[in-house]
Short mmCIF file of C-alpha atoms in Angstrom, two decimals:
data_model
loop_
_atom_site.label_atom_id
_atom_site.label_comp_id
_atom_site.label_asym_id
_atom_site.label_seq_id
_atom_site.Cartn_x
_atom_site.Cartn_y
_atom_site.Cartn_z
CA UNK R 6 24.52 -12.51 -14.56
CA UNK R 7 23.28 -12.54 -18.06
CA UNK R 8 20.47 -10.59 -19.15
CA UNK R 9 17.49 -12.72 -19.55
CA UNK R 10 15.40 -10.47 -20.55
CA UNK R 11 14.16 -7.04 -20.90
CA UNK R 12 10.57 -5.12 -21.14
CA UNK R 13 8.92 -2.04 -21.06
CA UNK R 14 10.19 1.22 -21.82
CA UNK R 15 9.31 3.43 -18.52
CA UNK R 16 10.96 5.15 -16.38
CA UNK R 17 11.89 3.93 -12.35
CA UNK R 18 9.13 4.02 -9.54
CA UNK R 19 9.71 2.88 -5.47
CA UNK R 20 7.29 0.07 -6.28
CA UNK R 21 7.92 -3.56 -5.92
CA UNK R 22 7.26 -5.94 -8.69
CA UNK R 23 4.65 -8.67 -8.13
CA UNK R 24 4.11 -12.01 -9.00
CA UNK R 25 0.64 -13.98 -9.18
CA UNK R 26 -0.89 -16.71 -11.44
CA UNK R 27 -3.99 -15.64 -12.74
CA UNK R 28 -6.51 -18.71 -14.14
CA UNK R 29 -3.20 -20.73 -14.23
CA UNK R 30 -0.66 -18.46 -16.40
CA UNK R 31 2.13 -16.75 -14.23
CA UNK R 32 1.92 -12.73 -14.42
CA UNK R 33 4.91 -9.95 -13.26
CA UNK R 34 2.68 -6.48 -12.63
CA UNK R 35 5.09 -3.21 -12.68
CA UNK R 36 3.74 -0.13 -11.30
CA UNK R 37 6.27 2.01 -13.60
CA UNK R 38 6.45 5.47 -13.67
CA UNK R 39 4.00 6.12 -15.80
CA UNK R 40 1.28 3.06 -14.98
CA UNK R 41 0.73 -0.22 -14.35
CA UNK R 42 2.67 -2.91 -17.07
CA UNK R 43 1.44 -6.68 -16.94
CA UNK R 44 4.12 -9.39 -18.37
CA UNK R 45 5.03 -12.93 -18.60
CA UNK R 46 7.26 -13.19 -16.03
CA UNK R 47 8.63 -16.18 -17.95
CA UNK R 48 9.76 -14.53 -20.87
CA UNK R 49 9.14 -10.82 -20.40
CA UNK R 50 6.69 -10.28 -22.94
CA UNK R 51 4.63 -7.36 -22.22
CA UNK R 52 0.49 -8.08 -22.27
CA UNK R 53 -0.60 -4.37 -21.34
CA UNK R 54 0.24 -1.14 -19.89
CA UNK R 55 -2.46 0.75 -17.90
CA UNK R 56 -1.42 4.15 -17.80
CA UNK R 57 -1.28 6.03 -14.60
CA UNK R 58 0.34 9.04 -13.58
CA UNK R 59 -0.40 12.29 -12.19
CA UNK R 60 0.67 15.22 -14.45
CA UNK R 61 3.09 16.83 -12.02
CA UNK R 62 6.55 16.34 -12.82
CA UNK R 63 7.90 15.28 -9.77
CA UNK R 64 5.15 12.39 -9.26
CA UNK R 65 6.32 8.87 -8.20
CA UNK R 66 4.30 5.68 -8.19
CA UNK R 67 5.54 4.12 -5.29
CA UNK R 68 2.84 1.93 -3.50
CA UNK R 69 3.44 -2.01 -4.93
CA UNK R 70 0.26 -2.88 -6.62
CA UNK R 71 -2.09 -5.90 -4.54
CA UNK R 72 -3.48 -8.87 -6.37
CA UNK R 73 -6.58 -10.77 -5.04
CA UNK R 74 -7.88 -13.70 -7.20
CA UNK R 75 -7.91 -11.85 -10.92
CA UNK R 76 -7.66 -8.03 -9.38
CA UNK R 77 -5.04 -6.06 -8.93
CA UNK R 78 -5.16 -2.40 -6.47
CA UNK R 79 -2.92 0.39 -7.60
CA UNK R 80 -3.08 3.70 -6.14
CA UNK R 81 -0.83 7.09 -6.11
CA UNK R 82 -1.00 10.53 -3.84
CA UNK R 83 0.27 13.06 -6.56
CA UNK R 84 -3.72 12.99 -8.27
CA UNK R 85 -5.31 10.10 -10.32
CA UNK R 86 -5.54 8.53 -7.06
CA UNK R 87 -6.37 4.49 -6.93
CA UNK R 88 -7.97 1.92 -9.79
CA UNK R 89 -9.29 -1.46 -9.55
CA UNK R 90 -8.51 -3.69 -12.40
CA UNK R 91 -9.75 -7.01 -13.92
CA UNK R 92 -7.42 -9.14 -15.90
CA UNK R 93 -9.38 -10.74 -18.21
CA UNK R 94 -8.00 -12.99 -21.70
CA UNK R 95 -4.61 -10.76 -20.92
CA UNK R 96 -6.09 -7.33 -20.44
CA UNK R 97 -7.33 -4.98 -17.37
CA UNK R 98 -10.66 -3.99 -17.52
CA UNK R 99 -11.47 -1.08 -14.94
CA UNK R 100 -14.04 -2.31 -12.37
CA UNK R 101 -13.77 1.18 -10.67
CA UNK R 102 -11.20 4.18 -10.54
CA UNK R 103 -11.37 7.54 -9.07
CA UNK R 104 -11.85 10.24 -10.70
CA UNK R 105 -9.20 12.94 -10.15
CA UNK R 106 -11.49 14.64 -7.74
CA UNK R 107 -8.92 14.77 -5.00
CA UNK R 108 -11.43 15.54 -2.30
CA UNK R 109 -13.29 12.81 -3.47
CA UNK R 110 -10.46 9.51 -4.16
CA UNK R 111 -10.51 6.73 -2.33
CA UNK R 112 -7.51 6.16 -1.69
CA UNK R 113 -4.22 8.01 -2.01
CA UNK R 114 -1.48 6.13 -1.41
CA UNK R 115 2.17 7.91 -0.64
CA UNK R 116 5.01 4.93 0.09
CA UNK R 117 2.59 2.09 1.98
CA UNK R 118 1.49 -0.89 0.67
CA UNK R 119 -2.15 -1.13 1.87
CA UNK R 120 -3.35 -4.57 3.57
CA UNK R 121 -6.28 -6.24 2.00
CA UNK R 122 -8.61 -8.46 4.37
CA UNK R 123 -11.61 -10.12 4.03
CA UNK R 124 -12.82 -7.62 1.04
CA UNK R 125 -11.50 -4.53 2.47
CA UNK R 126 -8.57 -2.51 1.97
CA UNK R 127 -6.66 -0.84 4.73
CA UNK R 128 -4.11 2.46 4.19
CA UNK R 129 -2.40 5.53 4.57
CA UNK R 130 -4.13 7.92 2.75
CA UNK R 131 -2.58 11.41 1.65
CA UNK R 132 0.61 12.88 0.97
CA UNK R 133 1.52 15.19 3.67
CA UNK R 134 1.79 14.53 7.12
CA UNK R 135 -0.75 16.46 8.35
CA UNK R 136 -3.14 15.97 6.31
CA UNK R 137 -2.82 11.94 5.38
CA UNK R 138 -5.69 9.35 7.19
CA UNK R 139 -5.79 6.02 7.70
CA UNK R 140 -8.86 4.84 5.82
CA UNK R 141 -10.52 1.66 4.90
CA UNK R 142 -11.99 0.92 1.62
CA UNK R 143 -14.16 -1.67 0.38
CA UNK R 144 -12.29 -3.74 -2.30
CA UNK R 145 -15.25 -4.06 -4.72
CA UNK R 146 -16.21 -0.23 -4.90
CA UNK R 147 -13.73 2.04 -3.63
CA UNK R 148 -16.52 3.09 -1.01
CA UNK R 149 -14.48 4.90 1.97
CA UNK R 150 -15.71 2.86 5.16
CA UNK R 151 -13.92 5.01 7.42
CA UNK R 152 -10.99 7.51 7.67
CA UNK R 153 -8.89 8.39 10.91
CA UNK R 154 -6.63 11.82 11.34
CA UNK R 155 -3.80 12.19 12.92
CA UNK R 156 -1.51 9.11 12.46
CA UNK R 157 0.62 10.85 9.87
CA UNK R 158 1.49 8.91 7.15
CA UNK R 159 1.75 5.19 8.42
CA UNK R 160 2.42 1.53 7.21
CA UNK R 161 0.41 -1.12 8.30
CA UNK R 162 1.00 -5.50 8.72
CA UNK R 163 -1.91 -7.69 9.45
CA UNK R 164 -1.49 -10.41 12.11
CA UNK R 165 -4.20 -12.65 13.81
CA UNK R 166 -7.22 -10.25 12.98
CA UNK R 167 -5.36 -7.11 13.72
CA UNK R 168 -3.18 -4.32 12.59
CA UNK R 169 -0.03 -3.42 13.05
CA UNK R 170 0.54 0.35 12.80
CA UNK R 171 3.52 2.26 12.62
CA UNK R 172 2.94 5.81 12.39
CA UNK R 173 5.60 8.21 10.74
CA UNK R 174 6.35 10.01 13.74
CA UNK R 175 7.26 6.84 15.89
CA UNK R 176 4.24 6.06 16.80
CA UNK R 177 3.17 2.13 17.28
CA UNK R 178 -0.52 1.11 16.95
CA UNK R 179 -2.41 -2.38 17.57
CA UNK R 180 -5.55 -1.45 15.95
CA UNK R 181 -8.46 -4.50 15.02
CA UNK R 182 -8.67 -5.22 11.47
CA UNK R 183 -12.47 -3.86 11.47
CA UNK R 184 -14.11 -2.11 8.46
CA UNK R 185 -17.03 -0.86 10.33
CA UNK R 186 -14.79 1.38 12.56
CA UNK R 187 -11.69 2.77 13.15
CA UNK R 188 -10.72 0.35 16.67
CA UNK R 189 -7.63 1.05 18.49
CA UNK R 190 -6.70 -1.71 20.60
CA UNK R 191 -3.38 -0.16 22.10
CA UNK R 192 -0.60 2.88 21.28
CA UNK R 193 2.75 3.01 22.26
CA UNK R 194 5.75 5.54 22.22
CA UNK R 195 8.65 3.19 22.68
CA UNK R 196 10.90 4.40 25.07
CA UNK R 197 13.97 2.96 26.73
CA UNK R 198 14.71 2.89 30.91
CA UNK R 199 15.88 6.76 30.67
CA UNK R 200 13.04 7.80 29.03
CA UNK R 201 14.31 8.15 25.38
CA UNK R 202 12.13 7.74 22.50
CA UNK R 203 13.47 4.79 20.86
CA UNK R 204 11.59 5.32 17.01
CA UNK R 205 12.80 8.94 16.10
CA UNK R 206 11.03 10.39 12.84
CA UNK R 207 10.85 10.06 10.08
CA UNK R 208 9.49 6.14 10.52
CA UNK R 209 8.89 4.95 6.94
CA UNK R 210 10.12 1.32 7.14
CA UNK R 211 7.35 -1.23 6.87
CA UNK R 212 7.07 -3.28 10.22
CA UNK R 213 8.04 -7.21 9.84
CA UNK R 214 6.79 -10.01 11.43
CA UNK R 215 8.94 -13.04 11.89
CA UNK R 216 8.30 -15.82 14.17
CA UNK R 217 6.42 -13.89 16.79
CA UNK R 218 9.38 -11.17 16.46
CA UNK R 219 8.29 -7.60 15.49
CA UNK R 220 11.13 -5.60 13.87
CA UNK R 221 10.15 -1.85 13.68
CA UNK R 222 12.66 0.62 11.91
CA UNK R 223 13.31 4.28 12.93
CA UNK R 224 15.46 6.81 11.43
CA UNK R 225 18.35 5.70 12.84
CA UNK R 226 17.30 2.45 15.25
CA UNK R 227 16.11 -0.81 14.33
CA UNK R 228 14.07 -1.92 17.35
CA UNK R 229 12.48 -5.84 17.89
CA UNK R 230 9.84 -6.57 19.70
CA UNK R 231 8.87 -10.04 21.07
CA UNK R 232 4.95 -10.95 20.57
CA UNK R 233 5.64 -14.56 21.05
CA UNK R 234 3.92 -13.62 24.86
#
């Protein structure tokens, strides 16, 4: 229980920590409050913070950052919006961030953790309900591929070339992992034998995969699935 260590000076955000090993040195990225903070996971020695926070007062950064290779994704909904960054000799050089042109971000993430496949980025985009879209980006660029309405705000889990998508409002999704369109496979209200929807609002629980089991988490009802079929 001792106190290892200790870094950074920032206040909390929702967002997990991650770990990745970038050309063979371990790294710890923190999407703080007020950015992103790179460390040495091994001691806690802080490389870099990449500031990032929308000026409004009651912004959160709550969307845990994604690494692929030496990259790492982080995105917000209150107004800078999303950045790609390249670690290079310990520091992040911007290969493309938007702008603050709200209209205009790529991506604006609320509470999900987008999915990144094949050099494409899939999320829920927006912070209100009724106005958030599932979108997917192209890693690279930022370049919207294509945006859907109407989902509300939704997490997503990749599996075997699809996605999994649970929508805020109870809504499950099966939708192909496809950045040329938007491709519903299937969509389901879950119900039980009196007709009882079984995923009340609000939905905000990540869906988990285990073993061919799907665990999907309403507001008060944790429902599994089995896929194994």
């Amino acid at each position: 229980g001792e106190i290892a260590w200790k870094a950074a000076d920032e206040l909390a955000s929702y967002a997990s920590p991650v770990l990745a090993t970038i050309d063979g040195r371990p790294w710890c990225f923190v999407f703080a409050r007020g950015g992103l903070v790179g460390l040495d996971p091994r001691s806690g020695k802080v490389d870099f913070h990449f500031p990032w926070r929308a000026a409004k007062l009651e912004s959160v950064n709550a969307s845990t950052p994604v690494v692929v290779g030496n990259e790492v994704f982080i995105s917000e909904t209150y107004g800078p919006g999303s950045a790609l960054l390249r670690i290079e000799r310990g520091e992040p050089q911007v290969v493309w961030k938007d702008e603050g042109r709200r209209r205009e971000n790529a991506m604006m993430l609320h509470w999900n953790t987008p999915v990144y496949h094949d050099g494409y980025l899939y999320g829920s985009s927006g912070r209100h309900a009724n106005t958030a879209e599932l979108r997917c980006i192209e890693w690279a660029t930022g370049k919207v591929q294509w945006q859907q309405s109407g989902l509300g705000r939704c997490s997503l889990l990749y599996a075997d070339g699809r996605l999994i998508c649970l929508s805020e409002n109870g809504t499950l999704l099966l939708l192909r992992a496809d950045p040329e369109r938007y491709g519903l496979v299937k969509s389901v209200l879950l119900e039980n034998a009196s007709g009882q929807q079984l995923l009340e609002p609000e939905a905000w629980t990540a869906p988990v995969l285990a073993r061919g089991l799907l665990y999907v988490r309403g507001d008060d009802r944790l429902v599994c699935l089995d896929l194994t079929k």
